[in-house]
Amino acid sequence: MNWAVLLCALVALSECNVKISLIKGKTARETLMEKGLWEETRLKFPYKPMAKFYQTGDEAMTNDADLSYYGVISIGTPPQSFNVIFDTGSSNLWVPSVYCSSQACQNHAKFNPAQSSTFTWANKPVSIQYGTGSMTGRLAYDTVSVGGISVTQQIFGASQTEAPFMANMVADGILGLAFPNLAASGATPVFDNMMSQGLVSQNLFSVYLSGNSAQGSVVSFGDIESNYYTGQITWIPLSSETYWQINMDSVTINGNTVACNGGCQAIIDTGTSQIVGPTTDINNMNSWVGATTDQYGDATVNCNNIPNMPEVTFTLNGNAFTIPASAYTSQVNSNGCMTGFGNGGTQQLWILGDVFIRQYYAIFDRQNNNVGLAQIA
């Protein structure tokens, strides 16, 4: 019996298997459209979905206008609460601080070190590269509470400047759930500390993202919850222990290979809203489903055509995962619907983001370095 299991046997089981409710909130795109500012903003801050995977700063970040899932954590003693995106595509935790004077910090919760008795500075700077700017700040240590789990001496970033686009986001910060070798300045990720401090009964976490409902989405630490999926779990070995990266064999529509011909690499990423791939492949997929792509890369369809649009199948390590048109499209305004296939530029890496994860309950297994996928219930 390992120490984590032994410790969990000595404390309340609820402390070793913790479920965090996620809220499906309004996206930045929706907020900006309501204000009549979307066209101006998208020109000023063009979306670069691959920026967080190929960037020059210490930590990855994104200006994804369609991210909508966030949950509440707290930092410090007594606790100060923050809405964060639980992001399997990055590894660090960061939140705004009272030392941040950027516009983006003014409408978000800010951490105040002076109000926490357990806070200490790490005396290291941190820099996060966005697709359209950057966040800078300092690293620090404090107690971080995620649901019923309190992680002591957790290192995190306290921002001092933030890129303007963050002002449009609901979430205050990011809690990264990728591997430690991606973390800025050698910082230990939150889940790694959960494991080393014996706070989870299994070295895994799982994610269920609801579709249309604002409620019901969860991240479960240390547990696989069978009520969220149906059928068997398909386990896929990681091809790289950095991101949650796996082998993808092909993307097919009506039996025809339309993308990823000959195989490619894909990342299961809760911190990206769309399914993102190389420009040529994404354009081909959008063409096959009958979408028209505009100058910004958004692919629109007539909402009335959705019932007749084809399914898209992603074959991962020999296993087929099919997404219906109702899942890969969404209504963006009164004028039309948009596909969830995003242009990733020339990079050959694929991101299977929230559009994919809403269809498949996802288990991130650090013990065996696998991803588990099962059809949502």
mmCIF file of C-alpha atoms in Angstrom:
data_model
loop_
_atom_site.group_PDB
_atom_site.id
_atom_site.type_symbol
_atom_site.label_atom_id
_atom_site.label_comp_id
_atom_site.label_asym_id
_atom_site.label_seq_id
_atom_site.Cartn_x
_atom_site.Cartn_y
_atom_site.Cartn_z
ATOM 1 C CA MET A 1 0.000 0.000 0.000
ATOM 2 C CA ASN A 2 1.517 3.349 -1.029
ATOM 3 C CA TRP A 3 1.607 6.318 1.317
ATOM 4 C CA ALA A 4 -1.160 8.205 -0.503
ATOM 5 C CA VAL A 5 -3.573 5.304 -0.118
ATOM 6 C CA LEU A 6 -2.522 4.749 3.502
ATOM 7 C CA LEU A 7 -3.011 8.400 4.386
ATOM 8 C CA CYS A 8 -6.379 8.475 2.646
ATOM 9 C CA ALA A 9 -7.416 5.446 4.680
ATOM 10 C CA LEU A 10 -6.736 7.438 7.854
ATOM 11 C CA VAL A 11 -8.723 10.533 6.898
ATOM 12 C CA ALA A 12 -12.236 11.135 5.610
ATOM 13 C CA LEU A 13 -12.674 9.618 2.167
ATOM 14 C CA SER A 14 -14.206 12.863 0.939
ATOM 15 C CA GLU A 15 -10.844 14.549 1.409
ATOM 16 C CA CYS A 16 -9.161 12.088 -0.946
ATOM 17 C CA ASN A 17 -11.749 12.169 -3.731
ATOM 18 C CA VAL A 18 -12.835 15.737 -4.332
ATOM 19 C CA LYS A 19 -15.272 16.966 -6.967
ATOM 20 C CA ILE A 20 -15.065 20.605 -8.077
ATOM 21 C CA SER A 21 -18.161 22.036 -9.727
ATOM 22 C CA LEU A 22 -17.499 24.007 -12.889
ATOM 23 C CA ILE A 23 -19.757 26.805 -14.055
ATOM 24 C CA LYS A 24 -20.412 27.211 -17.776
ATOM 25 C CA GLY A 25 -20.379 30.988 -17.964
ATOM 26 C CA LYS A 26 -20.656 33.607 -20.649
ATOM 27 C CA THR A 27 -17.737 33.615 -23.069
ATOM 28 C CA ALA A 28 -15.671 36.668 -23.959
ATOM 29 C CA ARG A 29 -17.080 36.459 -27.493
ATOM 30 C CA GLU A 30 -20.652 36.618 -26.173
ATOM 31 C CA THR A 31 -19.863 39.521 -23.842
ATOM 32 C CA LEU A 32 -18.122 41.513 -26.568
ATOM 33 C CA MET A 33 -20.906 40.829 -29.075
ATOM 34 C CA GLU A 34 -23.466 42.177 -26.597
ATOM 35 C CA LYS A 35 -21.389 45.343 -26.260
ATOM 36 C CA GLY A 36 -20.896 45.656 -30.016
ATOM 37 C CA LEU A 37 -17.128 45.334 -29.567
ATOM 38 C CA TRP A 38 -16.418 41.872 -30.983
ATOM 39 C CA GLU A 39 -15.284 42.921 -34.473
ATOM 40 C CA GLU A 40 -12.977 45.598 -33.088
ATOM 41 C CA THR A 41 -11.520 43.256 -30.451
ATOM 42 C CA ARG A 42 -10.894 40.305 -32.777
ATOM 43 C CA LEU A 43 -8.905 42.613 -35.076
ATOM 44 C CA LYS A 44 -6.888 43.957 -32.167
ATOM 45 C CA PHE A 45 -6.298 40.558 -30.524
ATOM 46 C CA PRO A 46 -6.354 37.872 -33.245
ATOM 47 C CA TYR A 47 -6.821 34.419 -31.762
ATOM 48 C CA LYS A 48 -3.736 32.216 -31.982
ATOM 49 C CA PRO A 49 -4.776 28.880 -30.444
ATOM 50 C CA MET A 50 -1.330 27.313 -30.792
ATOM 51 C CA ALA A 51 0.446 30.154 -28.951
ATOM 52 C CA LYS A 52 0.291 28.377 -25.585
ATOM 53 C CA PHE A 53 2.021 25.330 -27.065
ATOM 54 C CA TYR A 54 4.694 27.160 -29.051
ATOM 55 C CA GLN A 55 5.646 30.228 -27.045
ATOM 56 C CA THR A 56 8.739 31.934 -25.741
ATOM 57 C CA GLY A 57 7.653 32.884 -22.226
ATOM 58 C CA ASP A 58 7.930 30.761 -19.124
ATOM 59 C CA GLU A 59 4.342 29.592 -19.062
ATOM 60 C CA ALA A 60 1.635 29.042 -21.640
ATOM 61 C CA MET A 61 -1.512 31.119 -21.870
ATOM 62 C CA THR A 62 -4.246 31.852 -24.397
ATOM 63 C CA ASN A 63 -6.722 34.534 -25.394
ATOM 64 C CA ASP A 64 -9.452 32.023 -26.274
ATOM 65 C CA ALA A 65 -12.691 34.024 -26.637
ATOM 66 C CA ASP A 66 -14.869 30.918 -26.362
ATOM 67 C CA LEU A 67 -13.660 29.428 -23.070
ATOM 68 C CA SER A 68 -16.634 29.095 -20.748
ATOM 69 C CA TYR A 69 -15.861 26.625 -17.932
ATOM 70 C CA TYR A 70 -14.388 27.779 -14.633
ATOM 71 C CA GLY A 71 -14.360 26.703 -11.000
ATOM 72 C CA VAL A 72 -13.608 28.258 -7.625
ATOM 73 C CA ILE A 73 -10.417 27.754 -5.617
ATOM 74 C CA SER A 74 -9.012 29.691 -2.693
ATOM 75 C CA ILE A 75 -5.517 30.819 -1.746
ATOM 76 C CA GLY A 76 -4.220 31.902 1.645
ATOM 77 C CA THR A 77 -5.192 31.892 5.333
ATOM 78 C CA PRO A 78 -7.952 33.005 5.680
ATOM 79 C CA PRO A 79 -8.919 31.938 2.139
ATOM 80 C CA GLN A 80 -9.243 34.381 -0.768
ATOM 81 C CA SER A 81 -11.421 32.994 -3.594
ATOM 82 C CA PHE A 82 -10.761 32.994 -7.343
ATOM 83 C CA ASN A 83 -12.474 31.703 -10.469
ATOM 84 C CA VAL A 84 -9.940 29.691 -12.479
ATOM 85 C CA ILE A 85 -9.839 27.691 -15.682
ATOM 86 C CA PHE A 86 -8.711 24.113 -14.967
ATOM 87 C CA ASP A 87 -6.314 23.778 -17.895
ATOM 88 C CA THR A 88 -4.761 20.452 -18.948
ATOM 89 C CA GLY A 89 -2.728 22.375 -21.546
ATOM 90 C CA SER A 90 -0.480 24.209 -19.067
ATOM 91 C CA SER A 91 1.165 23.460 -15.719
ATOM 92 C CA ASN A 92 1.249 26.572 -13.529
ATOM 93 C CA LEU A 93 -1.234 28.214 -11.188
ATOM 94 C CA TRP A 94 -1.557 31.984 -11.384
ATOM 95 C CA VAL A 95 -4.034 34.635 -10.247
ATOM 96 C CA PRO A 96 -4.079 38.456 -10.303
ATOM 97 C CA SER A 97 -2.516 40.283 -7.351
ATOM 98 C CA VAL A 98 -3.156 43.625 -5.681
ATOM 99 C CA TYR A 99 0.132 44.773 -7.236
ATOM 100 C CA CYS A 100 -1.403 44.575 -10.728
ATOM 101 C CA SER A 101 -2.566 47.894 -12.168
ATOM 102 C CA SER A 102 -3.444 46.637 -15.657
ATOM 103 C CA GLN A 103 -6.973 47.108 -16.925
ATOM 104 C CA ALA A 104 -7.454 43.331 -16.952
ATOM 105 C CA CYS A 105 -6.912 43.172 -13.194
ATOM 106 C CA GLN A 106 -9.458 45.840 -12.324
ATOM 107 C CA ASN A 107 -12.522 43.657 -12.941
ATOM 108 C CA HIS A 108 -11.112 40.465 -11.417
ATOM 109 C CA ALA A 109 -10.436 39.199 -7.904
ATOM 110 C CA LYS A 110 -6.912 40.107 -6.748
ATOM 111 C CA PHE A 111 -4.798 38.205 -4.220
ATOM 112 C CA ASN A 112 -3.552 40.281 -1.278
ATOM 113 C CA PRO A 113 -0.455 38.738 0.335
ATOM 114 C CA ALA A 114 -0.752 40.976 3.394
ATOM 115 C CA GLN A 115 -4.047 39.321 4.300
ATOM 116 C CA SER A 116 -2.638 35.765 4.424
ATOM 117 C CA SER A 117 -0.723 34.459 7.452
ATOM 118 C CA THR A 118 0.693 31.508 5.449
ATOM 119 C CA PHE A 119 2.069 33.518 2.499
ATOM 120 C CA THR A 120 5.746 33.765 1.515
ATOM 121 C CA TRP A 121 7.413 35.194 -1.610
ATOM 122 C CA ALA A 122 9.536 32.831 -3.705
ATOM 123 C CA ASN A 123 11.789 35.674 -4.936
ATOM 124 C CA LYS A 124 11.438 34.555 -8.541
ATOM 125 C CA PRO A 125 9.772 36.405 -11.425
ATOM 126 C CA VAL A 126 7.306 34.712 -13.760
ATOM 127 C CA SER A 127 6.408 35.609 -17.335
ATOM 128 C CA ILE A 128 3.473 34.190 -19.285
ATOM 129 C CA GLN A 129 3.381 34.635 -23.035
ATOM 130 C CA TYR A 130 -0.047 35.195 -24.565
ATOM 131 C CA GLY A 131 -0.906 35.005 -28.236
ATOM 132 C CA THR A 132 -1.318 38.789 -28.144
ATOM 133 C CA GLY A 133 0.663 40.016 -25.135
ATOM 134 C CA SER A 134 1.991 38.790 -21.833
ATOM 135 C CA MET A 135 1.468 38.543 -18.085
ATOM 136 C CA THR A 136 4.307 39.234 -15.694
ATOM 137 C CA GLY A 137 4.477 38.757 -11.961
ATOM 138 C CA ARG A 138 6.245 37.039 -9.078
ATOM 139 C CA LEU A 139 6.152 33.516 -7.753
ATOM 140 C CA ALA A 140 5.031 32.883 -4.186
ATOM 141 C CA TYR A 141 3.981 30.090 -1.803
ATOM 142 C CA ASP A 142 0.726 29.669 0.117
ATOM 143 C CA THR A 143 -2.000 27.177 0.990
ATOM 144 C CA VAL A 144 -4.269 26.479 -1.985
ATOM 145 C CA SER A 145 -7.673 24.903 -1.369
ATOM 146 C CA VAL A 146 -9.348 23.016 -4.211
ATOM 147 C CA GLY A 147 -12.700 21.787 -2.987
ATOM 148 C CA GLY A 148 -11.983 19.886 0.225
ATOM 149 C CA ILE A 149 -8.273 19.489 -0.528
ATOM 150 C CA SER A 150 -5.809 21.928 1.054
ATOM 151 C CA VAL A 151 -2.400 21.897 -0.612
ATOM 152 C CA THR A 152 0.249 23.469 1.621
ATOM 153 C CA GLN A 153 3.259 25.424 0.349
ATOM 154 C CA GLN A 154 1.867 25.532 -3.196
ATOM 155 C CA ILE A 155 3.868 27.743 -5.527
ATOM 156 C CA PHE A 156 1.831 30.081 -7.723
ATOM 157 C CA GLY A 157 2.172 33.213 -9.813
ATOM 158 C CA ALA A 158 0.874 36.555 -8.531
ATOM 159 C CA SER A 159 0.395 38.810 -11.549
ATOM 160 C CA GLN A 160 1.653 42.383 -11.725
ATOM 161 C CA THR A 161 0.782 43.090 -15.381
ATOM 162 C CA GLU A 162 -1.713 41.351 -17.665
ATOM 163 C CA ALA A 163 -2.545 41.530 -21.354
ATOM 164 C CA PRO A 164 -5.657 43.648 -22.072
ATOM 165 C CA PHE A 165 -7.674 40.743 -23.502
ATOM 166 C CA MET A 166 -7.977 39.168 -20.028
ATOM 167 C CA ALA A 167 -10.344 42.005 -19.087
ATOM 168 C CA ASN A 168 -12.971 40.240 -21.217
ATOM 169 C CA MET A 169 -12.580 36.841 -19.518
ATOM 170 C CA VAL A 170 -14.784 35.635 -16.668
ATOM 171 C CA ALA A 171 -12.010 33.631 -15.014
ATOM 172 C CA ASP A 172 -9.486 35.401 -12.797
ATOM 173 C CA GLY A 173 -6.628 32.991 -13.485
ATOM 174 C CA ILE A 174 -5.483 29.535 -14.555
ATOM 175 C CA LEU A 175 -4.836 26.275 -12.697
ATOM 176 C CA GLY A 176 -2.611 24.146 -14.924
ATOM 177 C CA LEU A 177 -2.951 20.352 -14.881
ATOM 178 C CA ALA A 178 -0.251 19.292 -17.361
ATOM 179 C CA PHE A 179 3.120 17.793 -16.431
ATOM 180 C CA PRO A 180 5.768 19.453 -14.220
ATOM 181 C CA ASN A 181 8.424 19.705 -16.936
ATOM 182 C CA LEU A 182 6.274 22.381 -18.603
ATOM 183 C CA ALA A 183 6.019 24.499 -15.465
ATOM 184 C CA ALA A 184 7.573 27.952 -15.272
ATOM 185 C CA SER A 185 10.688 28.378 -13.117
ATOM 186 C CA GLY A 186 10.589 24.765 -11.936
ATOM 187 C CA ALA A 187 7.304 25.349 -10.082
ATOM 188 C CA THR A 188 5.546 22.206 -8.884
ATOM 189 C CA PRO A 189 2.006 21.923 -10.319
ATOM 190 C CA VAL A 190 -0.963 21.729 -7.956
ATOM 191 C CA PHE A 191 -1.861 18.129 -8.828
ATOM 192 C CA ASP A 192 1.734 16.969 -8.310
ATOM 193 C CA ASN A 193 1.597 18.398 -4.801
ATOM 194 C CA MET A 194 -1.760 16.705 -4.226
ATOM 195 C CA MET A 195 -0.101 13.401 -5.095
ATOM 196 C CA SER A 196 3.099 13.938 -3.095
ATOM 197 C CA GLN A 197 1.194 15.162 -0.036
ATOM 198 C CA GLY A 198 -1.067 12.088 -0.122
ATOM 199 C CA LEU A 199 -4.233 14.074 -0.742
ATOM 200 C CA VAL A 200 -5.746 11.874 -3.471
ATOM 201 C CA SER A 201 -6.493 8.155 -3.275
ATOM 202 C CA GLN A 202 -5.599 7.606 -6.946
ATOM 203 C CA ASN A 203 -3.047 9.533 -8.990
ATOM 204 C CA LEU A 204 -5.593 10.664 -11.554
ATOM 205 C CA PHE A 205 -8.261 13.259 -12.154
ATOM 206 C CA SER A 206 -11.257 13.278 -14.461
ATOM 207 C CA VAL A 207 -13.316 15.890 -16.295
ATOM 208 C CA TYR A 208 -16.969 16.021 -17.307
ATOM 209 C CA LEU A 209 -18.107 19.028 -19.334
ATOM 210 C CA SER A 210 -21.830 19.565 -19.736
ATOM 211 C CA GLY A 211 -23.243 20.769 -23.030
ATOM 212 C CA ASN A 212 -25.867 23.482 -22.784
ATOM 213 C CA SER A 213 -26.406 23.514 -19.037
ATOM 214 C CA ALA A 214 -24.667 26.187 -16.975
ATOM 215 C CA GLN A 215 -24.419 23.680 -14.121
ATOM 216 C CA GLY A 216 -23.241 20.088 -13.886
ATOM 217 C CA SER A 217 -19.656 20.186 -15.200
ATOM 218 C CA VAL A 218 -17.032 18.825 -12.804
ATOM 219 C CA VAL A 219 -13.351 18.116 -12.265
ATOM 220 C CA SER A 220 -12.860 15.128 -9.937
ATOM 221 C CA PHE A 221 -9.490 14.677 -8.232
ATOM 222 C CA GLY A 222 -8.528 11.102 -7.282
ATOM 223 C CA ASP A 223 -11.705 9.562 -8.677
ATOM 224 C CA ILE A 224 -13.428 8.144 -11.767
ATOM 225 C CA GLU A 225 -17.154 8.799 -11.518
ATOM 226 C CA SER A 226 -19.175 6.162 -13.368
ATOM 227 C CA ASN A 227 -22.381 8.209 -13.408
ATOM 228 C CA TYR A 228 -20.875 10.579 -15.959
ATOM 229 C CA TYR A 229 -20.216 8.019 -18.695
ATOM 230 C CA THR A 230 -21.687 4.969 -20.364
ATOM 231 C CA GLY A 231 -19.987 1.862 -21.773
ATOM 232 C CA GLN A 232 -16.314 1.049 -21.419
ATOM 233 C CA ILE A 233 -13.376 3.375 -20.843
ATOM 234 C CA THR A 234 -10.847 3.326 -23.688
ATOM 235 C CA TRP A 235 -7.323 3.800 -22.346
ATOM 236 C CA ILE A 236 -4.833 5.519 -24.646
ATOM 237 C CA PRO A 237 -1.113 5.671 -23.738
ATOM 238 C CA LEU A 238 0.583 9.054 -23.816
ATOM 239 C CA SER A 239 3.047 9.662 -26.623
ATOM 240 C CA SER A 240 4.684 12.470 -24.633
ATOM 241 C CA GLU A 241 4.620 13.182 -20.896
ATOM 242 C CA THR A 242 4.516 16.964 -21.197
ATOM 243 C CA TYR A 243 1.032 17.797 -22.338
ATOM 244 C CA TRP A 244 -1.667 15.092 -22.294
ATOM 245 C CA GLN A 245 -0.477 14.105 -25.759
ATOM 246 C CA ILE A 246 -1.570 11.012 -27.702
ATOM 247 C CA ASN A 247 -1.311 9.462 -31.173
ATOM 248 C CA MET A 248 -4.112 10.327 -33.604
ATOM 249 C CA ASP A 249 -4.392 8.108 -36.685
ATOM 250 C CA SER A 250 -6.820 10.053 -38.848
ATOM 251 C CA VAL A 251 -9.891 12.272 -39.095
ATOM 252 C CA THR A 252 -12.641 10.895 -41.333
ATOM 253 C CA ILE A 253 -16.014 12.032 -42.674
ATOM 254 C CA ASN A 254 -18.314 9.494 -44.355
ATOM 255 C CA GLY A 255 -15.393 7.058 -44.498
ATOM 256 C CA ASN A 256 -13.090 9.515 -46.239
ATOM 257 C CA THR A 257 -9.850 10.664 -44.605
ATOM 258 C CA VAL A 258 -10.129 14.458 -44.529
ATOM 259 C CA ALA A 259 -7.329 15.339 -42.088
ATOM 260 C CA CYS A 260 -4.361 13.875 -40.214
ATOM 261 C CA ASN A 261 -3.588 11.613 -43.152
ATOM 262 C CA GLY A 262 -0.833 9.198 -42.100
ATOM 263 C CA GLY A 263 -1.118 10.059 -38.417
ATOM 264 C CA CYS A 264 -0.404 13.044 -36.183
ATOM 265 C CA GLN A 265 -0.154 14.124 -32.551
ATOM 266 C CA ALA A 266 -3.078 15.429 -30.502
ATOM 267 C CA ILE A 267 -3.432 16.999 -27.044
ATOM 268 C CA ILE A 268 -6.511 16.581 -24.849
ATOM 269 C CA ASP A 269 -6.879 20.143 -23.597
ATOM 270 C CA THR A 270 -9.594 21.492 -21.301
ATOM 271 C CA GLY A 271 -8.092 24.966 -21.736
ATOM 272 C CA THR A 272 -8.930 25.240 -25.438
ATOM 273 C CA SER A 273 -12.550 25.681 -26.515
ATOM 274 C CA GLN A 274 -12.333 24.211 -30.029
ATOM 275 C CA ILE A 275 -10.841 21.315 -31.944
ATOM 276 C CA VAL A 276 -7.759 22.909 -33.512
ATOM 277 C CA GLY A 277 -5.536 21.605 -36.291
ATOM 278 C CA PRO A 278 -3.321 22.687 -39.213
ATOM 279 C CA THR A 279 -4.906 25.239 -41.541
ATOM 280 C CA THR A 280 -5.084 22.958 -44.587
ATOM 281 C CA ASP A 281 -6.717 20.133 -42.648
ATOM 282 C CA ILE A 282 -9.176 22.401 -40.829
ATOM 283 C CA ASN A 283 -10.201 24.114 -44.078
ATOM 284 C CA ASN A 284 -10.781 20.704 -45.634
ATOM 285 C CA MET A 285 -12.915 19.551 -42.679
ATOM 286 C CA ASN A 286 -14.984 22.741 -42.764
ATOM 287 C CA SER A 287 -15.460 22.345 -46.494
ATOM 288 C CA TRP A 288 -16.637 18.751 -46.064
ATOM 289 C CA VAL A 289 -19.276 19.756 -43.518
ATOM 290 C CA GLY A 290 -20.506 22.623 -45.726
ATOM 291 C CA ALA A 291 -19.067 25.564 -43.783
ATOM 292 C CA THR A 292 -17.875 28.901 -45.180
ATOM 293 C CA THR A 293 -14.694 30.296 -43.625
ATOM 294 C CA ASP A 294 -14.325 34.065 -43.145
ATOM 295 C CA GLN A 295 -11.151 36.180 -43.042
ATOM 296 C CA TYR A 296 -10.753 35.540 -39.293
ATOM 297 C CA GLY A 297 -10.858 31.759 -39.674
ATOM 298 C CA ASP A 298 -14.385 31.370 -38.268
ATOM 299 C CA ALA A 299 -16.339 28.742 -40.205
ATOM 300 C CA THR A 300 -20.064 29.444 -40.383
ATOM 301 C CA VAL A 301 -22.995 27.268 -41.393
ATOM 302 C CA ASN A 302 -26.721 27.701 -41.786
ATOM 303 C CA CYS A 303 -28.208 26.557 -38.474
ATOM 304 C CA ASN A 304 -31.059 24.839 -40.340
ATOM 305 C CA ASN A 305 -28.547 22.522 -42.062
ATOM 306 C CA ILE A 306 -27.144 21.024 -38.843
ATOM 307 C CA PRO A 307 -29.478 17.966 -38.772
ATOM 308 C CA ASN A 308 -28.170 16.982 -42.219
ATOM 309 C CA MET A 309 -24.477 17.616 -41.603
ATOM 310 C CA PRO A 310 -22.119 14.600 -41.303
ATOM 311 C CA GLU A 311 -20.483 13.143 -38.222
ATOM 312 C CA VAL A 312 -16.715 13.544 -37.850
ATOM 313 C CA THR A 313 -14.642 10.620 -36.560
ATOM 314 C CA PHE A 314 -11.308 10.999 -34.799
ATOM 315 C CA THR A 315 -9.328 7.748 -34.621
ATOM 316 C CA LEU A 316 -7.031 7.771 -31.590
ATOM 317 C CA ASN A 317 -4.533 4.933 -31.204
ATOM 318 C CA GLY A 318 -6.806 2.646 -33.250
ATOM 319 C CA ASN A 319 -10.050 3.648 -31.505
ATOM 320 C CA ALA A 320 -12.809 5.643 -33.214
ATOM 321 C CA PHE A 321 -14.410 8.625 -31.445
ATOM 322 C CA THR A 322 -17.274 10.223 -33.339
ATOM 323 C CA ILE A 323 -18.604 13.763 -32.928
ATOM 324 C CA PRO A 324 -22.089 14.579 -34.320
ATOM 325 C CA ALA A 325 -22.840 17.893 -36.023
ATOM 326 C CA SER A 326 -24.956 19.009 -33.069
ATOM 327 C CA ALA A 327 -21.793 18.807 -30.933
ATOM 328 C CA TYR A 328 -19.296 20.471 -33.269
ATOM 329 C CA THR A 329 -21.540 23.456 -34.079
ATOM 330 C CA SER A 330 -22.879 26.278 -31.936
ATOM 331 C CA GLN A 331 -25.133 29.273 -32.482
ATOM 332 C CA VAL A 332 -23.099 32.450 -32.163
ATOM 333 C CA ASN A 333 -25.788 35.045 -32.879
ATOM 334 C CA SER A 334 -29.176 35.457 -34.516
ATOM 335 C CA ASN A 335 -27.554 35.286 -37.928
ATOM 336 C CA GLY A 336 -25.940 31.886 -37.861
ATOM 337 C CA CYS A 337 -23.966 29.007 -36.402
ATOM 338 C CA MET A 338 -20.251 28.273 -36.303
ATOM 339 C CA THR A 339 -18.264 25.045 -36.387
ATOM 340 C CA GLY A 340 -15.916 24.215 -33.531
ATOM 341 C CA PHE A 341 -12.978 23.496 -35.852
ATOM 342 C CA GLY A 342 -10.268 26.127 -35.328
ATOM 343 C CA ASN A 343 -7.342 27.155 -37.501
ATOM 344 C CA GLY A 344 -4.013 26.304 -35.873
ATOM 345 C CA GLY A 345 -1.751 27.682 -38.606
ATOM 346 C CA THR A 346 1.193 25.688 -39.914
ATOM 347 C CA GLN A 347 1.822 23.679 -36.737
ATOM 348 C CA GLN A 348 1.086 19.978 -37.164
ATOM 349 C CA LEU A 349 -0.082 19.499 -33.572
ATOM 350 C CA TRP A 350 -3.810 19.000 -32.934
ATOM 351 C CA ILE A 351 -5.780 20.172 -29.902
ATOM 352 C CA LEU A 352 -8.877 18.228 -28.893
ATOM 353 C CA GLY A 353 -10.516 20.880 -26.744
ATOM 354 C CA ASP A 354 -13.901 21.358 -25.122
ATOM 355 C CA VAL A 355 -15.865 20.546 -28.311
ATOM 356 C CA PHE A 356 -14.398 17.027 -28.080
ATOM 357 C CA ILE A 357 -14.415 16.668 -24.280
ATOM 358 C CA ARG A 358 -18.128 17.523 -24.065
ATOM 359 C CA GLN A 359 -18.757 14.235 -25.901
ATOM 360 C CA TYR A 360 -16.238 12.083 -24.001
ATOM 361 C CA TYR A 361 -15.656 11.863 -20.270
ATOM 362 C CA ALA A 362 -11.899 12.310 -19.919
ATOM 363 C CA ILE A 363 -9.630 10.682 -17.318
ATOM 364 C CA PHE A 364 -6.070 11.931 -16.900
ATOM 365 C CA ASP A 365 -4.055 9.119 -15.306
ATOM 366 C CA ARG A 366 -0.641 10.104 -13.947
ATOM 367 C CA GLN A 367 -0.057 6.684 -12.364
ATOM 368 C CA ASN A 368 -0.019 4.902 -15.735
ATOM 369 C CA ASN A 369 0.494 7.887 -18.077
ATOM 370 C CA ASN A 370 -2.733 7.222 -19.941
ATOM 371 C CA VAL A 371 -5.764 9.164 -21.034
ATOM 372 C CA GLY A 372 -9.101 7.408 -20.578
ATOM 373 C CA LEU A 373 -12.087 8.343 -22.754
ATOM 374 C CA ALA A 374 -15.692 7.166 -22.465
ATOM 375 C CA GLN A 375 -18.965 8.261 -24.074
ATOM 376 C CA ILE A 376 -20.773 10.719 -21.815
ATOM 377 C CA ALA A 377 -23.929 9.383 -20.162
#
